[in-house]
XYZ file of N, CA and C in Angstrom:
261
model
N -6.705 -9.002 -39.315
C -6.679 -7.971 -38.314
C -5.364 -8.086 -37.538
N -4.708 -6.958 -37.356
C -3.446 -6.956 -36.626
C -3.599 -6.224 -35.295
N -2.735 -6.565 -34.411
C -2.740 -5.932 -33.099
C -1.391 -5.294 -32.861
N -1.421 -4.049 -32.480
C -0.176 -3.363 -32.169
C 0.233 -3.673 -30.738
N 1.521 -3.599 -30.520
C 2.028 -3.797 -29.163
C 1.590 -2.621 -28.293
N 1.382 -2.854 -27.008
C 0.978 -1.748 -26.143
C 2.092 -0.718 -26.015
N 1.705 0.496 -25.744
C 2.691 1.559 -25.570
C 3.532 1.269 -24.329
N 4.787 1.638 -24.404
C 5.649 1.406 -23.250
C 5.343 2.448 -22.177
N 5.550 2.053 -20.945
C 5.288 2.926 -19.810
C 6.613 3.323 -19.202
N 6.819 4.617 -19.074
C 8.055 5.106 -18.470
C 7.906 5.098 -16.955
N 8.830 4.448 -16.299
C 8.826 4.381 -14.839
C 9.228 5.742 -14.284
N 8.506 6.202 -13.264
C 8.858 7.502 -12.679
C 10.096 7.346 -11.798
N 10.882 8.407 -11.656
C 12.112 8.333 -10.863
C 11.821 8.022 -9.390
N 12.778 7.421 -8.722
C 12.608 7.031 -7.319
C 12.386 8.228 -6.395
N 12.888 9.400 -6.772
C 12.747 10.566 -5.909
C 11.538 11.432 -6.280
N 10.652 10.931 -7.140
C 9.459 11.688 -7.510
C 8.444 11.621 -6.370
N 7.574 12.609 -6.295
C 6.568 12.649 -5.234
C 5.630 11.449 -5.293
N 5.345 10.979 -6.502
C 4.464 9.817 -6.635
C 5.062 8.603 -5.937
N 6.333 8.327 -6.238
C 6.998 7.163 -5.647
C 7.097 7.313 -4.134
N 7.444 8.514 -3.681
C 7.583 8.752 -2.245
C 6.251 8.509 -1.537
N 5.162 9.013 -2.098
C 3.842 8.852 -1.474
C 3.429 7.388 -1.412
N 3.578 6.674 -2.520
C 3.145 5.279 -2.534
C 4.063 4.382 -1.686
N 5.345 4.725 -1.598
C 6.235 3.958 -0.716
C 5.933 4.244 0.745
N 5.438 5.445 1.049
C 5.116 5.813 2.427
C 3.942 4.999 2.965
N 3.041 4.573 2.090
C 1.877 3.800 2.540
C 2.046 2.304 2.307
N 3.173 1.912 1.779
C 3.439 0.500 1.509
C 3.396 -0.294 2.815
N 2.689 -1.390 2.800
C 2.637 -2.257 3.971
C 1.599 -1.867 5.005
N 0.880 -0.773 4.800
C -0.197 -0.397 5.714
C -1.319 -1.417 5.520
N -1.747 -2.074 6.586
C -2.783 -3.100 6.419
C -4.155 -2.494 6.109
N -4.668 -2.813 4.931
C -5.982 -2.354 4.498
C -6.825 -3.551 4.095
N -8.111 -3.320 3.964
C -9.015 -4.416 3.602
C -8.730 -4.933 2.202
N -8.480 -4.025 1.256
C -8.176 -4.395 -0.126
C -7.006 -3.560 -0.624
N -6.275 -4.042 -1.623
C -5.179 -3.242 -2.178
C -5.632 -1.879 -2.690
N -6.841 -1.787 -3.238
C -7.326 -0.498 -3.733
C -7.425 0.537 -2.628
N -7.700 0.101 -1.392
C -7.724 1.031 -0.268
C -6.348 1.647 -0.055
N -5.313 0.863 -0.213
C -3.941 1.356 -0.063
C -3.572 2.288 -1.210
N -4.007 1.957 -2.418
C -3.740 2.835 -3.564
C -4.430 4.190 -3.368
N -5.666 4.156 -2.870
C -6.405 5.395 -2.625
C -5.706 6.212 -1.532
N -5.194 5.536 -0.526
C -4.445 6.203 0.532
C -3.184 6.846 -0.033
N -2.465 6.124 -0.876
C -1.266 6.663 -1.504
C -1.570 7.863 -2.380
N -2.678 7.787 -3.098
C -3.081 8.909 -3.956
C -3.357 10.155 -3.126
N -4.064 9.991 -2.007
C -4.377 11.135 -1.162
C -3.128 11.710 -0.502
N -2.177 10.868 -0.142
C -0.913 11.363 0.399
C -0.172 12.134 -0.691
N -0.175 11.621 -1.907
C 0.469 12.324 -3.026
C -0.182 13.682 -3.264
N -1.515 13.725 -3.252
C -2.209 14.999 -3.441
C -1.849 15.982 -2.326
N -1.702 15.485 -1.111
C -1.309 16.354 -0.007
C 0.110 16.880 -0.222
N 0.998 16.029 -0.714
C 2.365 16.470 -0.979
C 2.411 17.541 -2.065
N 1.538 17.441 -3.051
C 1.510 18.402 -4.149
C 0.909 19.735 -3.696
N -0.239 19.692 -3.034
C -0.982 20.910 -2.697
C -0.711 21.448 -1.300
N -0.409 20.565 -0.360
C -0.219 20.936 1.052
C -1.431 21.672 1.608
N -2.613 21.228 1.227
C -3.849 21.790 1.768
C -4.291 20.927 2.934
N -4.505 21.547 4.082
C -4.898 20.799 5.259
C -3.700 20.097 5.871
N -3.985 19.101 6.668
C -2.919 18.346 7.321
C -2.820 16.951 6.717
N -1.740 16.274 7.054
C -1.562 14.901 6.593
C -2.661 14.015 7.180
N -3.029 14.260 8.424
C -4.093 13.481 9.063
C -5.412 13.650 8.319
N -5.691 14.870 7.849
C -6.919 15.104 7.088
C -6.868 14.373 5.745
N -5.709 14.360 5.115
C -5.571 13.661 3.830
C -5.792 12.165 4.007
N -5.266 11.617 5.081
C -5.433 10.178 5.336
C -6.893 9.869 5.650
N -7.535 10.720 6.419
C -8.949 10.512 6.742
C -9.820 10.635 5.491
N -9.513 11.614 4.653
C -10.289 11.861 3.431
C -10.197 10.694 2.458
N -9.101 9.958 2.501
C -8.941 8.820 1.590
C -10.070 7.807 1.770
N -10.586 7.697 2.975
C -11.683 6.761 3.218
C -11.270 5.307 3.100
N -9.987 5.036 3.267
C -9.490 3.665 3.165
C -9.955 2.847 4.367
N -10.280 1.611 4.099
C -10.692 0.705 5.177
C -9.433 0.110 5.787
N -9.025 0.672 6.902
C -7.762 0.327 7.545
C -7.973 -0.735 8.610
N -6.933 -1.539 8.833
C -6.973 -2.541 9.897
C -6.254 -2.068 11.150
N -5.733 -0.854 11.118
C -5.081 -0.250 12.283
C -5.669 1.153 12.450
N -5.528 1.756 13.638
C -6.094 3.095 13.851
C -5.458 4.146 12.945
N -6.250 5.147 12.574
C -5.757 6.218 11.703
C -4.554 6.925 12.314
N -4.546 7.090 13.634
C -3.432 7.778 14.298
C -2.114 7.053 14.049
N -2.172 5.732 14.047
C -0.977 4.934 13.795
C -0.531 5.074 12.337
N -1.487 5.159 11.429
C -1.174 5.350 10.015
C -0.505 6.707 9.815
N -1.057 7.748 10.441
C -0.483 9.090 10.331
C 0.951 9.079 10.849
N 1.174 8.434 11.979
C 2.518 8.370 12.566
C 3.484 7.632 11.644
N 3.058 6.514 11.098
C 3.902 5.718 10.211
C 4.231 6.471 8.925
N 3.209 7.048 8.303
C 3.411 7.758 7.036
C 4.289 8.985 7.248
N 4.039 9.745 8.305
C 4.849 10.947 8.537
C 6.301 10.580 8.823
N 6.526 9.478 9.522
C 7.899 9.029 9.785
C 8.596 8.644 8.477
N 7.896 7.935 7.608
C 8.485 7.534 6.333
C 8.752 8.733 5.427
N 7.871 9.730 5.473
C 8.086 10.948 4.675
C 9.299 11.718 5.194
N 9.453 11.780 6.511
C 10.609 12.468 7.092
C 11.914 11.768 6.706
N 11.877 10.429 6.650
C 13.058 9.670 6.234
C 13.457 10.000 4.798
N 12.469 10.364 3.983
C 12.743 10.734 2.594
C 13.080 12.215 2.436
N 13.102 12.941 3.559
C 13.471 14.346 3.517
C 12.320 15.303 3.277
N 11.102 14.839 3.442
C 9.932 15.694 3.257
C 9.665 16.430 4.567
N 9.618 17.754 4.499
C 9.337 18.576 5.664
C 7.839 18.584 5.926
N 7.456 18.408 7.161
C 6.028 18.386 7.505
C 5.551 19.747 7.817
């Protein structure tokens, strides 16, 4: 029996919405890393669709945060503005 090598994964560009969203939530203190990934996913979905507000997207993520949601919204929106994302 032989095993093939796994397929290679292409890294997304640094200026892609995925990278921007996940970098925006980097370092946010959460109970588990999956909470941060879920938060990043919801920020990415908000960037793609722009349905509702950023605060609603962060709340909808349901991430178990160690800081208040208002502080997370402020931090994420500041990081998005630094990347040139219009709110």
